[in-house]
Tab-separated table of C-alpha atoms and ligand atoms in Angstrom:
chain	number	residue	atom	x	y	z
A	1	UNK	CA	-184.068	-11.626	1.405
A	2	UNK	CA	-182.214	-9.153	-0.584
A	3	UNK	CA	-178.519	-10.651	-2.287
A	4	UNK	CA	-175.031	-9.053	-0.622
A	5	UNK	CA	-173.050	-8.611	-3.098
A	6	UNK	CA	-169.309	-9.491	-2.667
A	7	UNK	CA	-168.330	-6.155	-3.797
A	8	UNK	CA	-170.007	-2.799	-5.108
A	9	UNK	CA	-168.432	0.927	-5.988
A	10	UNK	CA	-169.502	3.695	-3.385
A	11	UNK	CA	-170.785	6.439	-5.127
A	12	UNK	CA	-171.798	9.818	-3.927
A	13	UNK	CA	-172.387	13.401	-4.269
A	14	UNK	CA	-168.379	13.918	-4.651
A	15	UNK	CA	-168.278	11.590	-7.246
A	16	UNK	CA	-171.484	12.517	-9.094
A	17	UNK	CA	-170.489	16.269	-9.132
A	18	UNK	CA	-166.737	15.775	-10.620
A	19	UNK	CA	-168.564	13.533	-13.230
A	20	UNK	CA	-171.242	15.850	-14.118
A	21	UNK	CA	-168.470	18.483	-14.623
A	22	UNK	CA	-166.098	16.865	-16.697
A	23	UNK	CA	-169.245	15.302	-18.804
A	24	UNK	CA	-170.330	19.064	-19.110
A	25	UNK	CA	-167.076	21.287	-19.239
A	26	UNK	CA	-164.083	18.912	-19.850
A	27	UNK	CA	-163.738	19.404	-23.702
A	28	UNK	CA	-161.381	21.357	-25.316
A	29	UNK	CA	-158.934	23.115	-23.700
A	30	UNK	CA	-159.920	20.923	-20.545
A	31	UNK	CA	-160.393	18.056	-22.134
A	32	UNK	CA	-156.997	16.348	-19.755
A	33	UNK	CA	-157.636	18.234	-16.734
A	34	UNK	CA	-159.214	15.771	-14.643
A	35	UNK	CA	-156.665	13.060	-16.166
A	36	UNK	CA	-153.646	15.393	-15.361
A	37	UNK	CA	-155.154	16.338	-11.776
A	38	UNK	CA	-156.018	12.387	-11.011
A	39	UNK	CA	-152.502	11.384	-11.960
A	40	UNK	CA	-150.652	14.860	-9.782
A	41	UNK	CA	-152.824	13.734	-6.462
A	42	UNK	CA	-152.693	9.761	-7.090
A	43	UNK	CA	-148.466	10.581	-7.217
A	44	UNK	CA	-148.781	13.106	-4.585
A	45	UNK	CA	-150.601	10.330	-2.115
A	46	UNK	CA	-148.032	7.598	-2.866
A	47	UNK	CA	-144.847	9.871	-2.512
A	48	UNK	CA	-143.853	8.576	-5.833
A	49	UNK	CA	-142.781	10.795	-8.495
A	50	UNK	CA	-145.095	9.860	-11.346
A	51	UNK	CA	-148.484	8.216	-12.327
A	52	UNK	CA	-149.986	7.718	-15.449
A	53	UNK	CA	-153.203	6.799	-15.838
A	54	UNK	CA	-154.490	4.047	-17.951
A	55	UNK	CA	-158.171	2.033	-18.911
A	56	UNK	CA	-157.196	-0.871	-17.062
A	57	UNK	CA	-154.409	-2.616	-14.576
A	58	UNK	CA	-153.760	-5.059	-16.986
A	59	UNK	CA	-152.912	-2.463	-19.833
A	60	UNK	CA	-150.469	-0.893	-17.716
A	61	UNK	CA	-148.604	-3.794	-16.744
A	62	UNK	CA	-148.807	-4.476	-20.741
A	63	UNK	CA	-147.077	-0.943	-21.130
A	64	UNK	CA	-144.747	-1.629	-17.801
A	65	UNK	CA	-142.977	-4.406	-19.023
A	66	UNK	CA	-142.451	-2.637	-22.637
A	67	UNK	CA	-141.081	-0.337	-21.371
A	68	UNK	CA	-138.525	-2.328	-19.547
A	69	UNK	CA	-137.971	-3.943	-22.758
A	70	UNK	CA	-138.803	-7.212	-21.747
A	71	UNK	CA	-139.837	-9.718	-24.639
A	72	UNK	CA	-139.231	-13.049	-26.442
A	73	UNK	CA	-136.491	-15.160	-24.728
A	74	UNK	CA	-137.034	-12.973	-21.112
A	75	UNK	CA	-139.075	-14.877	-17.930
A	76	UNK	CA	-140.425	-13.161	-15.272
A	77	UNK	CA	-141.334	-14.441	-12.165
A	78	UNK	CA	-144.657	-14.382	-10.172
A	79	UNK	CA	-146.970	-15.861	-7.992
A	80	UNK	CA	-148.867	-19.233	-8.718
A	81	UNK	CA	-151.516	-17.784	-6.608
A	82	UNK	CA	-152.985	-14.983	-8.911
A	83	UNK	CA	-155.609	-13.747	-11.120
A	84	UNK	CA	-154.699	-14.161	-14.995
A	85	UNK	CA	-154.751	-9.900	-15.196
A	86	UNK	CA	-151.164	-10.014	-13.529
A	87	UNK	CA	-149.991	-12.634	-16.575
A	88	UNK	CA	-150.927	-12.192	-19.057
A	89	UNK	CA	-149.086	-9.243	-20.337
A	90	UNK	CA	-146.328	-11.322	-19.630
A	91	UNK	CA	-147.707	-13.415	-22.309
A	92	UNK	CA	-148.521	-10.533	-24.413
A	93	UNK	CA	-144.832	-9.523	-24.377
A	94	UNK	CA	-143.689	-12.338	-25.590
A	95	UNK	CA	-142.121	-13.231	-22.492
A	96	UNK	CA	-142.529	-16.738	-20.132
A	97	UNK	CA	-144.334	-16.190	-16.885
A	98	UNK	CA	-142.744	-18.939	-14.491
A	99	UNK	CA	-144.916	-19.634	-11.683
A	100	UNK	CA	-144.083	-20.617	-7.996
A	101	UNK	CA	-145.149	-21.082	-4.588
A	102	UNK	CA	-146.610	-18.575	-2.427
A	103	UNK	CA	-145.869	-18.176	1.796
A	104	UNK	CA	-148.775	-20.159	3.832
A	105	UNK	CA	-149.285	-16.886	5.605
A	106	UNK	CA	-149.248	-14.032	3.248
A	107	UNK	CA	-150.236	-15.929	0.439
A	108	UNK	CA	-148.011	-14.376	-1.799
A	109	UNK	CA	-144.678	-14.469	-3.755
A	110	UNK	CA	-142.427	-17.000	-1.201
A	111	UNK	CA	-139.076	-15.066	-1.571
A	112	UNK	CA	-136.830	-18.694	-1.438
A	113	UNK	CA	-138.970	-19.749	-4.530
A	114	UNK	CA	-137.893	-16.810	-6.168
A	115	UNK	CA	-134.455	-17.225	-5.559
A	116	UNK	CA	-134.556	-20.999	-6.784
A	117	UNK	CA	-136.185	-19.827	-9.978
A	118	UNK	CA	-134.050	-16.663	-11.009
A	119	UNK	CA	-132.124	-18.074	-13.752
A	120	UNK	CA	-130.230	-16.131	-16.559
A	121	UNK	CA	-133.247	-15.022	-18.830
A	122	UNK	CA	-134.791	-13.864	-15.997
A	123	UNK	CA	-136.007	-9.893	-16.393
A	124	UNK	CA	-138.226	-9.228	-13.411
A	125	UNK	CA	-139.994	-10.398	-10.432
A	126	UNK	CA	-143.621	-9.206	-10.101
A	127	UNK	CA	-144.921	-9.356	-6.716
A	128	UNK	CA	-148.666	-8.692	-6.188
A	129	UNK	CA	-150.264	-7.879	-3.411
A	130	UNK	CA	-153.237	-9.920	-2.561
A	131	UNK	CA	-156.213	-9.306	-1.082
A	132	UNK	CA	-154.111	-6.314	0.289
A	133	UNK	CA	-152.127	-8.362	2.150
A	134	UNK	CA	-148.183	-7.433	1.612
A	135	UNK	CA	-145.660	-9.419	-0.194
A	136	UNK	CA	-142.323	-9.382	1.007
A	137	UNK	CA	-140.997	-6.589	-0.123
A	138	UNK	CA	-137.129	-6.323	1.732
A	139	UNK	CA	-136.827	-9.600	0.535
A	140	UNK	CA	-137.736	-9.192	-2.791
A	141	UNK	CA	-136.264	-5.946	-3.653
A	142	UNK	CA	-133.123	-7.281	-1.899
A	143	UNK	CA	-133.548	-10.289	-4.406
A	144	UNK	CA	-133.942	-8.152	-7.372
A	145	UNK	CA	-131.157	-5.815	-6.478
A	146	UNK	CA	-128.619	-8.841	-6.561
A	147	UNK	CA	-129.717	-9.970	-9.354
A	148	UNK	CA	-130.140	-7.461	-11.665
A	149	UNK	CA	-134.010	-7.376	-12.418
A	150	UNK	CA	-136.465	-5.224	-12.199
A	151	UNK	CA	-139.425	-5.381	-9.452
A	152	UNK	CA	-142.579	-4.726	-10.167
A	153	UNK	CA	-145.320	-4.607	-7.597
A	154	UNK	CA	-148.735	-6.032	-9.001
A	155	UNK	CA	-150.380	-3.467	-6.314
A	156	UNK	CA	-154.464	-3.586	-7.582
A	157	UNK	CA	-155.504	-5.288	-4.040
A	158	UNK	CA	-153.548	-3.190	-2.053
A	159	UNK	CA	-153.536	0.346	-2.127
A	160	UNK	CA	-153.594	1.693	0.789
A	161	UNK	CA	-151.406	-1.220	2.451
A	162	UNK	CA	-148.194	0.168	3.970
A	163	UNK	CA	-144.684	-1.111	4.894
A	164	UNK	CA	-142.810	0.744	7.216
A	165	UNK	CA	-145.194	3.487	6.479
A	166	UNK	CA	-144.303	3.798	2.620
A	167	UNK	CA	-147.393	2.461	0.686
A	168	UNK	CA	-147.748	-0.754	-1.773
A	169	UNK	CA	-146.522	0.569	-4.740
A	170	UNK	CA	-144.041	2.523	-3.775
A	171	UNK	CA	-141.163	0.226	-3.562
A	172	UNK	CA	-140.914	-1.066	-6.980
A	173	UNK	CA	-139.349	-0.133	-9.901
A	174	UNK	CA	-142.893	0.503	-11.187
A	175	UNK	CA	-145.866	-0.475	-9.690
A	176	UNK	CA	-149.653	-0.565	-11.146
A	177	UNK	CA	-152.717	-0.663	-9.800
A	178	UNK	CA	-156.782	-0.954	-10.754
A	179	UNK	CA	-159.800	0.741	-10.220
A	180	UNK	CA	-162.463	-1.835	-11.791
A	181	UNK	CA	-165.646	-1.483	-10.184
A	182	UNK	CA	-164.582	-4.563	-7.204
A	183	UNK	CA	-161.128	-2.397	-5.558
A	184	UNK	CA	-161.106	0.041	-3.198
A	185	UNK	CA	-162.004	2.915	-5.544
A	186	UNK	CA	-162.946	2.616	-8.712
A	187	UNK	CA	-163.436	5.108	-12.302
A	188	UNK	CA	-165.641	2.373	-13.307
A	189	UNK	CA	-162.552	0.611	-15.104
A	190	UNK	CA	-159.455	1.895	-14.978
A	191	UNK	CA	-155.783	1.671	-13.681
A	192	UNK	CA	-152.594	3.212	-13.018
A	193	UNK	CA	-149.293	2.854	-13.837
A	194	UNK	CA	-146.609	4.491	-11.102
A	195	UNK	CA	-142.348	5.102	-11.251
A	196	UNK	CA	-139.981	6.713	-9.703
A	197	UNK	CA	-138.162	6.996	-13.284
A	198	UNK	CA	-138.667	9.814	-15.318
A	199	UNK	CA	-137.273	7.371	-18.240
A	200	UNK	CA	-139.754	4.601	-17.809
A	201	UNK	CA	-142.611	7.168	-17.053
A	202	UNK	CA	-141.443	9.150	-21.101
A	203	UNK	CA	-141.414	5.330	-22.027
A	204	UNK	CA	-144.379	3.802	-21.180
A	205	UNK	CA	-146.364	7.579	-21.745
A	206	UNK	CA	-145.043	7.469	-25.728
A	207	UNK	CA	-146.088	3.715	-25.674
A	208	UNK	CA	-149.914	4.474	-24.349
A	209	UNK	CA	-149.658	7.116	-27.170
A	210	UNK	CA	-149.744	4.448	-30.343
A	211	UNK	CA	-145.650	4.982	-30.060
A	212	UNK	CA	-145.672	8.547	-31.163
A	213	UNK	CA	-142.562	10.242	-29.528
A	214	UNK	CA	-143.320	13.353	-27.215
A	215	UNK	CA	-142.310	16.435	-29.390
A	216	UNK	CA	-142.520	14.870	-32.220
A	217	UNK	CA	-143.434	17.595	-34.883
A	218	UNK	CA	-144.726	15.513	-38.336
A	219	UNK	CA	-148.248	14.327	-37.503
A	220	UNK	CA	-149.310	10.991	-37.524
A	221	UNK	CA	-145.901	10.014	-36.920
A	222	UNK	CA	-145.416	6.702	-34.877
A	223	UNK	CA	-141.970	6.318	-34.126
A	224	UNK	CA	-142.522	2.358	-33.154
A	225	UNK	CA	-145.342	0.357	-32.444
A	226	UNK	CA	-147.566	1.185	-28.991
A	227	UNK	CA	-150.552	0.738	-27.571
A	228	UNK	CA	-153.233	2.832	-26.425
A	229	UNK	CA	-154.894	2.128	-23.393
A	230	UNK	CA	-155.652	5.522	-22.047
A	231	UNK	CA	-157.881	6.334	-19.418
A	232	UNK	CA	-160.874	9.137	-20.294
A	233	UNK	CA	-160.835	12.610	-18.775
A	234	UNK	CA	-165.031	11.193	-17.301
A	235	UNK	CA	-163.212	8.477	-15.695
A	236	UNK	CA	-160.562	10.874	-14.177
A	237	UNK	CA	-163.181	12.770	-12.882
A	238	UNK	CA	-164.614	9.451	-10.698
A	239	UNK	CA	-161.185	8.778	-9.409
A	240	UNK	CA	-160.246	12.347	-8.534
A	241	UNK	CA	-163.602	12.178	-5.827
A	242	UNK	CA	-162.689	8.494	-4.859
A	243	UNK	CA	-159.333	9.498	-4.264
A	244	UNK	CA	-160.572	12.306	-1.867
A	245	UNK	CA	-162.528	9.912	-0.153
A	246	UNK	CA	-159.874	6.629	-0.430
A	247	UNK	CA	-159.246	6.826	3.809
A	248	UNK	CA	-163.034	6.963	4.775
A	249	UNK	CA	-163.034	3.912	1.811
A	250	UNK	CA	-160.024	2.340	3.260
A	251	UNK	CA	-161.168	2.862	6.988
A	252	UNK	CA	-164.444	1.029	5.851
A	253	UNK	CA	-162.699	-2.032	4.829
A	254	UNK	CA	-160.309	-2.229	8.083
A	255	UNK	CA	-163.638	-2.089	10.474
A	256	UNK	CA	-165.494	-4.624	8.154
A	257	UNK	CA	-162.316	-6.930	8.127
A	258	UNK	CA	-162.200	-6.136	12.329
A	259	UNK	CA	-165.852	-7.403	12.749
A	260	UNK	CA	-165.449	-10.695	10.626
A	261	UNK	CA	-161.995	-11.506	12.410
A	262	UNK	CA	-163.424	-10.794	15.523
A	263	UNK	CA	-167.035	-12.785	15.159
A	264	UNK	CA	-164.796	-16.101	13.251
A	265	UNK	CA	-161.164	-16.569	14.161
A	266	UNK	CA	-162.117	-17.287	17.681
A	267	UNK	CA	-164.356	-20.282	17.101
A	268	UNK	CA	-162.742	-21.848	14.082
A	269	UNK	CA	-159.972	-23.197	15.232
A	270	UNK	CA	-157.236	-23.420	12.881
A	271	UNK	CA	-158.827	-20.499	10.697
A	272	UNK	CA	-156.535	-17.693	9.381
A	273	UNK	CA	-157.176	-14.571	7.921
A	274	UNK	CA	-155.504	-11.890	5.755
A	275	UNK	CA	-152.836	-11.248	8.516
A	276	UNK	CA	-151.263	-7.920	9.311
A	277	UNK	CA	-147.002	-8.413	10.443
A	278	UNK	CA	-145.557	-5.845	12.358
A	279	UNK	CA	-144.529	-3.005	10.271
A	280	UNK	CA	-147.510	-3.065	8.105
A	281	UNK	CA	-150.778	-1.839	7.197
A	282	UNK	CA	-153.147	-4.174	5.566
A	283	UNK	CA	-155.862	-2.508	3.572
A	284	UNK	CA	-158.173	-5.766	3.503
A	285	UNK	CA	-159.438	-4.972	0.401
A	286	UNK	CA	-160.708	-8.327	0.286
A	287	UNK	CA	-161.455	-10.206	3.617
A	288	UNK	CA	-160.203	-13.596	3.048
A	289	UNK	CA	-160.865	-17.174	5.052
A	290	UNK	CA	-158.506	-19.657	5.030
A	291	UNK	CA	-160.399	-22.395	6.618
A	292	UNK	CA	-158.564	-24.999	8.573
A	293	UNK	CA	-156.394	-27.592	6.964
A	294	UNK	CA	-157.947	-30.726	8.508
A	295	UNK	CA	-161.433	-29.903	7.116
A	296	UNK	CA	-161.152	-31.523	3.620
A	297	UNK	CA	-164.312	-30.548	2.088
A	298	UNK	CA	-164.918	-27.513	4.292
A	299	UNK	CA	-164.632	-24.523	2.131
A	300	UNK	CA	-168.050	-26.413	-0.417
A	301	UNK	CA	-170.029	-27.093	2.326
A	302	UNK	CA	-169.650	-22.983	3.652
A	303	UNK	CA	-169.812	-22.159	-0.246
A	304	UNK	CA	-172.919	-23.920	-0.213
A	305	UNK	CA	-174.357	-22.078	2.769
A	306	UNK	CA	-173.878	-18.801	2.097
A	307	UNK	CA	-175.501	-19.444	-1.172
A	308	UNK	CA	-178.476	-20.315	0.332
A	309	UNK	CA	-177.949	-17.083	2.687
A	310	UNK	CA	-177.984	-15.206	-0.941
A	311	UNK	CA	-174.466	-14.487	-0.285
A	312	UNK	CA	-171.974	-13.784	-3.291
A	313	UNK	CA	-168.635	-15.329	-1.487
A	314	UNK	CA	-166.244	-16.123	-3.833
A	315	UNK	CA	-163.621	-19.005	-3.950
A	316	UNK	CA	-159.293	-17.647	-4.005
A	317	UNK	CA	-157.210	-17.667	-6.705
A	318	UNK	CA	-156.766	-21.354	-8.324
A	319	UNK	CA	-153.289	-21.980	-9.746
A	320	UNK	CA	-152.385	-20.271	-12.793
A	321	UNK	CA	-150.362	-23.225	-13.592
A	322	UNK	CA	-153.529	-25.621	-13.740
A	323	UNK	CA	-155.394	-23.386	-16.010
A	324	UNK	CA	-155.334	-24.320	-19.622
A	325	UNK	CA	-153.481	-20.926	-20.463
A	326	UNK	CA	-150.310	-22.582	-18.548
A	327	UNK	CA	-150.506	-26.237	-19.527
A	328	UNK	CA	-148.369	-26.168	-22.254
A	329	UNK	CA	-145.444	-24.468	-20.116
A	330	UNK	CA	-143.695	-26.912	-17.235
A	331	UNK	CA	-144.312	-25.510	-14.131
A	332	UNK	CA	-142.745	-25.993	-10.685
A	333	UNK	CA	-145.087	-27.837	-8.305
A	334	UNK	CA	-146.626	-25.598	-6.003
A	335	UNK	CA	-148.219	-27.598	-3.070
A	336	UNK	CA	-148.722	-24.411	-0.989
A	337	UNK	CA	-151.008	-22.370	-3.723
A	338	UNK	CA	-152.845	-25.706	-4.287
A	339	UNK	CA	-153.648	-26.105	-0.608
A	340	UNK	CA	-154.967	-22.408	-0.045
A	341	UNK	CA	-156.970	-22.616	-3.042
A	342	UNK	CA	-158.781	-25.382	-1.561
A	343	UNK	CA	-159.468	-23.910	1.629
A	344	UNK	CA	-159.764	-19.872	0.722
A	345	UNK	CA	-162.975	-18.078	0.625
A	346	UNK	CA	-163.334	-13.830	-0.108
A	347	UNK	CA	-166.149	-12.722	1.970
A	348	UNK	CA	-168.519	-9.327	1.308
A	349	UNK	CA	-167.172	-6.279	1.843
A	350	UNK	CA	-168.225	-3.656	0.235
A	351	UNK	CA	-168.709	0.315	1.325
A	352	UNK	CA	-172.313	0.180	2.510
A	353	UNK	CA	-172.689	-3.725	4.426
A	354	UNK	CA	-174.162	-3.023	7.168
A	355	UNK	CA	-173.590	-5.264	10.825
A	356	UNK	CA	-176.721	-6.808	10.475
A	357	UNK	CA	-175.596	-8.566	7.059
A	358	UNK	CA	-171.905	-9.213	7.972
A	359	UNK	CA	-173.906	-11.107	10.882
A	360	UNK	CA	-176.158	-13.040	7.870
A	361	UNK	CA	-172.604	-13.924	6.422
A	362	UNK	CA	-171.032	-15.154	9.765
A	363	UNK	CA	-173.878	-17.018	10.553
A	364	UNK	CA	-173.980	-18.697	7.236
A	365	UNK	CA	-170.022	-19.620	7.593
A	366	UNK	CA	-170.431	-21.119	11.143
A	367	UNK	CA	-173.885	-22.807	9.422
A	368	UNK	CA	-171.644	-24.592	6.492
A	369	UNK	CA	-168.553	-25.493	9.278
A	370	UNK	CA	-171.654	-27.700	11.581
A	371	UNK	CA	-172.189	-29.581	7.716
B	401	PLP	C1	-158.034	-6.456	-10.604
B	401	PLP	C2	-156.632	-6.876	-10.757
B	401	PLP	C3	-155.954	-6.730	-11.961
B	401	PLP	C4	-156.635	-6.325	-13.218
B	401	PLP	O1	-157.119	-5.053	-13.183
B	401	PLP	P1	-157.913	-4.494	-14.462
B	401	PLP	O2	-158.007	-3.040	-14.153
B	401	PLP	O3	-159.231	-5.188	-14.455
B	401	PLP	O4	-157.104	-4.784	-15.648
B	401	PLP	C5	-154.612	-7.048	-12.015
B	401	PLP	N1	-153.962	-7.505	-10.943
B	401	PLP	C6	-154.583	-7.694	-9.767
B	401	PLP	C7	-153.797	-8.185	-8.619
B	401	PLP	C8	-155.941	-7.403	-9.638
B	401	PLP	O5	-156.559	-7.603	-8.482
């Protein structure tokens, strides 16, 4: 019985040709075109004015919130509910990440938590986007329009989820995203780093550039300190084909998402999955069961069973705030992020998973719910 993998890369002809190009041809003189093409079509696709591309998510959040000058003494506010990649550079920064409750359905940023949290040091709200379900965003840019912040959308799990037909990462005041080999499409690893600012984009551009200034004529002449965590012109070359094929990638993920719903929601009652509101898109990037809240104990014994079905499920999010990177910093309690993450599961859903397996993982769930 052969594993199924939670997630895996689709790679093809498209993607092996642009690669064996740019491994061939893109020195020299084209040694950014694939970077510079990537970042034209990746702004062109999201209606946004600019995208720079960077080696990971996390670096360009790192290089976001520089660039909004946000440092010792600042907070930000964000999600319990979250992977430490959307933290972190909060943390690098200098800054405090302050961590609240998420919405029961959309499992992310709770708007009224936001509000009771904003306090006078606070710089920004980042919302992410999870499991490509939407945060609130006319809440939260209302939020940070009020009160003077700056909102930046955490959008790695979600590209290709739409509000009111304008896609995740379009509504901030930046926005970043990742193409590590588990999202939607990947360069292997990789992210991206989107504005509507030409200031931010000259910003955070002289910041990936070790803090050299753009026209600067002495060489090796850093005007401050930077960073550099630039993506490679091979890499490029992966996301330019991915990108060509993100809505047969993101059409995948709706019809696997569609069969799991369909096969599960029916007969566990109380069950919820990544929802889609009115208004939206969701791109399930990740399909995600929240089993019921009277079943203590549920979530191990269908962990359990799918193991034994040589299925890689994995568990939600746990609480940032209970990991030992947080325990030093008072948190707010944050009973509905610690109730999901004992009841959330990610299922398989990658490119290529055929019917026949989503039925070996449906089977397995159902198996561990009879436990
Ligand atoms: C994957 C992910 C990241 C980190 O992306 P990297 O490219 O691995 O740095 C950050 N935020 C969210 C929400 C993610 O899902």
């Amino acid at each position: 019985m052969s594993k199924i993998y939670y997630t895996k890369p689709s790679i093809g002809e498209l993607e092996r040709a642009y690669v064996n190009d740019a491994v061939a041809n893109g020195w020299g003189e084209q040694c950014y075109a694939y970077i510079q093409r990537f970042e034209r079509e990746f702004a062109a696709r999201l209606g946004v004015a600019h995208a720079v591309a960077t080696s990971s998510c996390t670096g360009a959040l790192h290089l976001g919130l520089r660039a909004l000058d946000i440092g010792p003494g600042d907070e930000v506010i964000l999600a319990d509910m979250n992977w430490i990649a959307s933290a972190a550079p909060v943390c690098y920064v200098g800054a405090q990440a302050v961590l609240v409750d998420v919405l029961p359905d959309s499992w992310c940023l709770d708007p009224a938590a936001v509000a009771r949290a904003i306090t006078p040091r606070t710089k920004a709200i980042i919302a992410v986007h999870l499991y490509g379900n939407l945060a609130a965003l006319a809440e939260l840019r209302a939020l940070a329009t009020a009160h003077g912040l700056a909102l930046i959308e955490d959008a790695a799990e979600a590209l290709g989820s739409r509000y009111q037909g304008r896609g995740a990462g379009a509504w901030g005041d930046l926005a970043v995203f990742s193409f590590h080999g588990t999202k939607l499409m990947t360069t292997g690893e990789g992210g991206m780093l989107v504005t509507n600012s030409t200031a931010l984009r000259t910003r955070v551009e002289q910041l990936n550039n070790h803090g050299r200034a753009a026209g600067e004529l002495r060489q090796f002449w850093p005007a401050e300190l930077g960073h550099k965590y630039k993506m490679s012109n091979i890499q490029a070359a992966l996301g330019c084909a991915q990108l060509e094929r993100l809505d047969e990638l993101l059409a995948r993920k709706r019809a696997i998402f569609a069969y799991y719903a369909r096969a599960l929601l029916p007969v566990i009652d109380g069950a919820q999955m990544n929802p889609e509101p009115p208004d939206t898109l969701n791109s399930y990037w990740m399909p995600t069961l929240m089993l019921p809240e009277d079943c203590p104990g549920a979530r191990d014994t269908v962990l359990h069973s799918l193991a034994e079905a040589g299925v890689d499920a994995r568990l939600v999010f746990q609480p940032l705030s209970r990991t030992p990177v947080f325990a030093a910093t008072p948190q707010a309690s944050n009973p509905q992020a610690a109730g999901l993450a004992l009841r959330g599961l990610n299922l398989p859903s990658y490119h290529e998973l055929t019917e026949a397996e989503q039925d070996r993982v449906i089977a397995a769930v159902l198996q561990g719910l009879k436990r």
